[in-house]
């Protein structure tokens, strides 16, 4: 496809729009992963996490059709999303400001962004691949242009989270919902059932996943708080 042709620019626009529309959940997890970092490291984590996720998504898009046909892949991905959702919902331990801990925290945030983006992009990349029509250059350019837009969305969402903490819980619930959907749309489940499950059933599974992530996360939060209170009480008695 010629770069100066109208078809190229139309396809490029389709890729950018599709990637923005399908990256709302990715922006949530990027903001969730970066929220516990010091302010000066949040922007770095969002930038490098988003950039690395886009590069990974390019590779994933090229092999997405074959990957999505593999049984149990979505089941594993769904379980990973449950784990990530619960982890992001947990309150952070007391943070230390030294460079070593800050660096470790940023790398952990980037790792979380990459894993979550990998899992959540399994379905999304199909739309991008369809828009690219097999043109690798078009695919790379389109996803590359999307980077600043995703970074902007994640940064804005991070600021909203600071003002309205309930969004953190809603974000974790979103990951749980996606996990529930993935579990019931795996090819292995479809083969066992004999056909694709009704959309309403998949939605129920998503709701159950959302409740499970929030429930487990809140239970672990209470357990962590109780342990900290016991430690403080013990220290005071000593």
Short mmCIF file of C-alpha atoms in Angstrom, two decimals:
data_model
loop_
_atom_site.label_atom_id
_atom_site.label_comp_id
_atom_site.label_asym_id
_atom_site.label_seq_id
_atom_site.Cartn_x
_atom_site.Cartn_y
_atom_site.Cartn_z
CA UNK A 1 0.00 0.00 0.00
CA UNK A 2 1.51 3.34 -1.10
CA UNK A 3 2.21 5.71 1.78
CA UNK A 4 0.85 8.72 -0.10
CA UNK A 5 -2.32 6.96 -1.20
CA UNK A 6 -5.74 7.73 0.23
CA UNK A 7 -6.18 4.04 1.10
CA UNK A 8 -3.06 4.13 3.30
CA UNK A 9 -4.24 7.17 5.27
CA UNK A 10 -7.75 5.81 5.60
CA UNK A 11 -6.40 2.52 6.96
CA UNK A 12 -4.01 4.41 9.26
CA UNK A 13 -6.92 6.40 10.66
CA UNK A 14 -8.88 3.19 11.20
CA UNK A 15 -5.99 1.64 13.15
CA UNK A 16 -5.58 4.72 15.37
CA UNK A 17 -9.30 4.98 16.11
CA UNK A 18 -9.66 1.24 16.76
CA UNK A 19 -6.65 1.21 19.07
CA UNK A 20 -7.93 4.20 21.06
CA UNK A 21 -11.42 2.78 21.42
CA UNK A 22 -10.13 -0.64 22.42
CA UNK A 23 -7.47 0.63 24.84
CA UNK A 24 -9.74 2.04 27.54
CA UNK A 25 -9.19 -0.98 29.79
CA UNK A 26 -5.44 -0.83 29.12
CA UNK A 27 -5.36 2.81 30.22
CA UNK A 28 -7.07 1.75 33.46
CA UNK A 29 -4.46 -0.86 34.31
CA UNK A 30 -1.60 1.49 33.36
CA UNK A 31 -2.95 4.14 35.74
CA UNK A 32 -3.57 1.56 38.48
CA UNK A 33 -0.04 0.18 38.20
CA UNK A 34 1.57 3.63 38.33
CA UNK A 35 -0.52 5.14 41.12
CA UNK A 36 1.66 3.86 44.00
CA UNK A 37 4.88 5.32 42.56
CA UNK A 38 6.37 8.68 43.56
CA UNK A 39 5.02 11.51 41.35
CA UNK A 40 8.32 11.94 39.49
CA UNK A 41 8.31 8.26 38.50
CA UNK A 42 4.65 7.97 37.52
CA UNK A 43 5.18 9.66 34.14
CA UNK A 44 8.22 7.48 33.42
CA UNK A 45 6.34 4.29 34.24
CA UNK A 46 3.36 5.34 32.09
CA UNK A 47 5.60 6.29 29.15
CA UNK A 48 7.86 3.24 29.14
CA UNK A 49 5.02 0.88 30.06
CA UNK A 50 2.84 2.22 27.24
CA UNK A 51 5.68 2.22 24.69
CA UNK A 52 6.73 -1.33 25.55
CA UNK A 53 3.10 -2.46 25.47
CA UNK A 54 2.65 -0.99 21.97
CA UNK A 55 5.78 -2.79 20.70
CA UNK A 56 4.51 -6.02 22.23
CA UNK A 57 1.08 -5.42 20.70
CA UNK A 58 2.63 -5.07 17.23
CA UNK A 59 4.24 -8.49 17.59
CA UNK A 60 1.07 -9.92 19.07
CA UNK A 61 -1.04 -8.55 16.24
CA UNK A 62 1.08 -10.36 13.66
CA UNK A 63 0.38 -13.72 15.32
CA UNK A 64 -2.98 -12.99 16.98
CA UNK A 65 -5.16 -15.08 14.68
CA UNK A 66 -3.17 -18.24 15.37
CA UNK A 67 -2.84 -17.51 19.10
CA UNK A 68 -6.56 -16.99 19.65
CA UNK A 69 -7.28 -20.43 18.20
CA UNK A 70 -5.15 -22.13 20.85
CA UNK A 71 -7.24 -23.81 23.57
CA UNK A 72 -6.76 -22.79 27.22
CA UNK A 73 -4.89 -19.59 26.28
CA UNK A 74 -7.79 -17.36 27.32
CA UNK A 75 -8.31 -19.42 30.49
CA UNK A 76 -4.71 -18.79 31.54
CA UNK A 77 -5.09 -15.13 30.57
CA UNK A 78 -8.29 -14.80 32.58
CA UNK A 79 -6.64 -16.22 35.68
CA UNK A 80 -3.74 -13.82 35.21
CA UNK A 81 -6.17 -10.90 35.05
CA UNK A 82 -7.79 -12.00 38.31
CA UNK A 83 -4.37 -12.06 39.96
CA UNK A 84 -3.43 -8.64 38.53
CA UNK A 85 -6.76 -7.12 39.55
CA UNK A 86 -6.45 -8.33 43.14
CA UNK A 87 -2.81 -7.22 43.32
CA UNK A 88 -3.60 -3.72 42.03
CA UNK A 89 -6.45 -3.38 44.50
CA UNK A 90 -4.27 -4.12 47.51
CA UNK A 91 -2.93 -1.20 49.43
CA UNK A 92 0.80 -0.70 49.15
CA UNK A 93 3.04 -1.30 52.13
CA UNK A 94 4.81 1.68 53.64
CA UNK A 95 6.90 3.15 50.84
CA UNK A 96 10.55 4.08 51.15
CA UNK A 97 11.92 6.94 49.12
CA UNK A 98 15.43 5.64 48.45
CA UNK A 99 16.43 5.16 44.81
CA UNK A 100 16.66 1.37 45.01
CA UNK A 101 13.06 0.90 46.13
CA UNK A 102 11.81 3.53 43.69
CA UNK A 103 13.56 1.83 40.78
CA UNK A 104 12.22 -1.57 41.81
CA UNK A 105 8.71 -0.13 42.11
CA UNK A 106 8.85 1.39 38.63
CA UNK A 107 10.08 -1.86 37.06
CA UNK A 108 7.32 -3.76 38.85
CA UNK A 109 4.74 -1.28 37.51
CA UNK A 110 6.07 -1.64 33.95
CA UNK A 111 6.03 -5.43 34.28
CA UNK A 112 2.42 -5.33 35.47
CA UNK A 113 1.46 -3.06 32.55
CA UNK A 114 3.08 -5.43 30.04
CA UNK A 115 1.47 -8.59 31.42
CA UNK A 116 -1.98 -7.00 31.68
CA UNK A 117 -1.74 -5.46 28.20
CA UNK A 118 -0.68 -8.81 26.77
CA UNK A 119 -3.67 -10.58 28.29
CA UNK A 120 -6.27 -7.91 27.49
CA UNK A 121 -5.08 -7.34 23.93
CA UNK A 122 -5.71 -10.87 22.67
CA UNK A 123 -9.10 -9.90 21.26
CA UNK A 124 -8.42 -6.22 20.62
CA UNK A 125 -5.53 -6.76 18.22
CA UNK A 126 -7.79 -8.57 15.76
CA UNK A 127 -9.56 -5.32 14.94
CA UNK A 128 -6.22 -3.57 14.44
CA UNK A 129 -4.91 -6.42 12.29
CA UNK A 130 -8.04 -6.26 10.14
CA UNK A 131 -7.61 -2.52 9.64
CA UNK A 132 -3.94 -2.97 8.66
CA UNK A 133 -4.89 -5.52 5.96
CA UNK A 134 -1.57 -7.31 6.25
CA UNK A 135 0.57 -4.16 5.83
CA UNK A 136 3.26 -4.34 8.55
CA UNK A 137 4.50 -0.78 7.97
CA UNK A 138 0.96 0.53 8.32
CA UNK A 139 0.50 -1.50 11.49
CA UNK A 140 3.70 -0.19 13.11
CA UNK A 141 2.97 3.44 12.18
CA UNK A 142 -0.64 3.25 13.36
CA UNK A 143 0.15 1.73 16.73
CA UNK A 144 3.15 4.03 17.16
CA UNK A 145 0.99 7.13 16.67
CA UNK A 146 -1.39 5.74 19.29
CA UNK A 147 1.27 5.83 22.03
CA UNK A 148 0.91 9.52 23.05
CA UNK A 149 -2.88 9.21 23.01
CA UNK A 150 -2.83 6.21 25.37
CA UNK A 151 -0.26 7.94 27.60
CA UNK A 152 -2.48 11.03 27.79
CA UNK A 153 -5.51 8.92 28.74
CA UNK A 154 -3.56 7.06 31.43
CA UNK A 155 -2.15 10.29 32.89
CA UNK A 156 -5.58 11.90 33.09
CA UNK A 157 -7.06 8.78 34.66
CA UNK A 158 -4.27 8.74 37.26
CA UNK A 159 -5.19 12.28 38.32
CA UNK A 160 -8.87 11.33 38.58
CA UNK A 161 -7.93 8.31 40.74
CA UNK A 162 -6.13 10.57 43.18
CA UNK A 163 -9.31 12.59 43.63
CA UNK A 164 -11.80 9.71 43.51
CA UNK A 165 -10.21 6.53 45.00
CA UNK A 166 -13.38 4.54 44.22
CA UNK A 167 -12.17 4.43 40.61
CA UNK A 168 -9.36 2.11 41.77
CA UNK A 169 -11.95 -0.42 42.91
CA UNK A 170 -13.92 0.03 39.70
CA UNK A 171 -10.75 -0.50 37.67
CA UNK A 172 -10.00 -3.75 39.49
CA UNK A 173 -13.62 -4.81 38.92
CA UNK A 174 -13.17 -4.15 35.19
CA UNK A 175 -10.21 -6.53 35.11
CA UNK A 176 -12.29 -9.15 36.89
CA UNK A 177 -15.12 -8.67 34.38
CA UNK A 178 -12.73 -9.13 31.46
CA UNK A 179 -11.30 -12.23 33.14
CA UNK A 180 -14.74 -13.80 33.49
CA UNK A 181 -15.49 -13.12 29.83
CA UNK A 182 -12.20 -14.61 28.70
CA UNK A 183 -12.73 -17.81 30.67
CA UNK A 184 -16.02 -18.58 28.90
CA UNK A 185 -14.90 -17.57 25.41
CA UNK A 186 -11.85 -19.84 25.34
CA UNK A 187 -11.89 -22.32 22.42
CA UNK A 188 -11.63 -25.21 24.89
CA UNK A 189 -14.84 -24.12 26.65
CA UNK A 190 -16.59 -23.57 23.34
CA UNK A 191 -15.55 -27.04 22.13
CA UNK A 192 -16.74 -28.65 25.37
CA UNK A 193 -20.09 -26.84 25.23
CA UNK A 194 -20.49 -27.55 21.51
CA UNK A 195 -21.14 -23.93 20.53
CA UNK A 196 -20.39 -20.39 21.61
CA UNK A 197 -22.03 -19.57 24.92
CA UNK A 198 -24.86 -16.99 24.91
CA UNK A 199 -23.74 -13.40 25.37
CA UNK A 200 -25.86 -13.12 28.51
CA UNK A 201 -24.03 -16.08 30.06
CA UNK A 202 -20.68 -14.54 29.24
CA UNK A 203 -21.81 -11.28 30.85
CA UNK A 204 -22.84 -13.13 34.01
CA UNK A 205 -19.39 -14.75 34.13
CA UNK A 206 -17.88 -11.27 33.79
CA UNK A 207 -19.98 -9.97 36.67
CA UNK A 208 -18.94 -12.93 38.83
CA UNK A 209 -15.30 -12.23 37.96
CA UNK A 210 -15.67 -8.57 38.91
CA UNK A 211 -17.25 -9.45 42.25
CA UNK A 212 -14.58 -12.08 42.91
CA UNK A 213 -11.68 -9.69 42.29
CA UNK A 214 -13.18 -6.92 44.43
CA UNK A 215 -14.21 -9.35 47.18
CA UNK A 216 -10.81 -11.05 47.38
CA UNK A 217 -8.99 -7.72 47.18
CA UNK A 218 -11.03 -6.12 49.97
CA UNK A 219 -10.66 -9.22 52.16
CA UNK A 220 -6.88 -9.14 51.74
CA UNK A 221 -6.91 -5.40 52.46
CA UNK A 222 -8.68 -5.97 55.78
CA UNK A 223 -6.30 -8.80 56.62
CA UNK A 224 -3.28 -6.60 55.86
CA UNK A 225 -4.66 -3.74 57.98
CA UNK A 226 -5.34 -6.07 60.90
CA UNK A 227 -1.79 -7.43 60.71
CA UNK A 228 -0.34 -3.91 60.69
CA UNK A 229 -2.48 -2.92 63.67
CA UNK A 230 -1.27 -5.97 65.62
CA UNK A 231 2.35 -5.12 64.79
CA UNK A 232 1.87 -1.51 65.92
CA UNK A 233 0.16 -2.61 69.13
CA UNK A 234 2.98 -5.09 69.81
CA UNK A 235 5.60 -2.42 69.18
CA UNK A 236 3.87 0.01 71.54
CA UNK A 237 3.72 -2.59 74.32
CA UNK A 238 7.41 -3.32 73.86
#
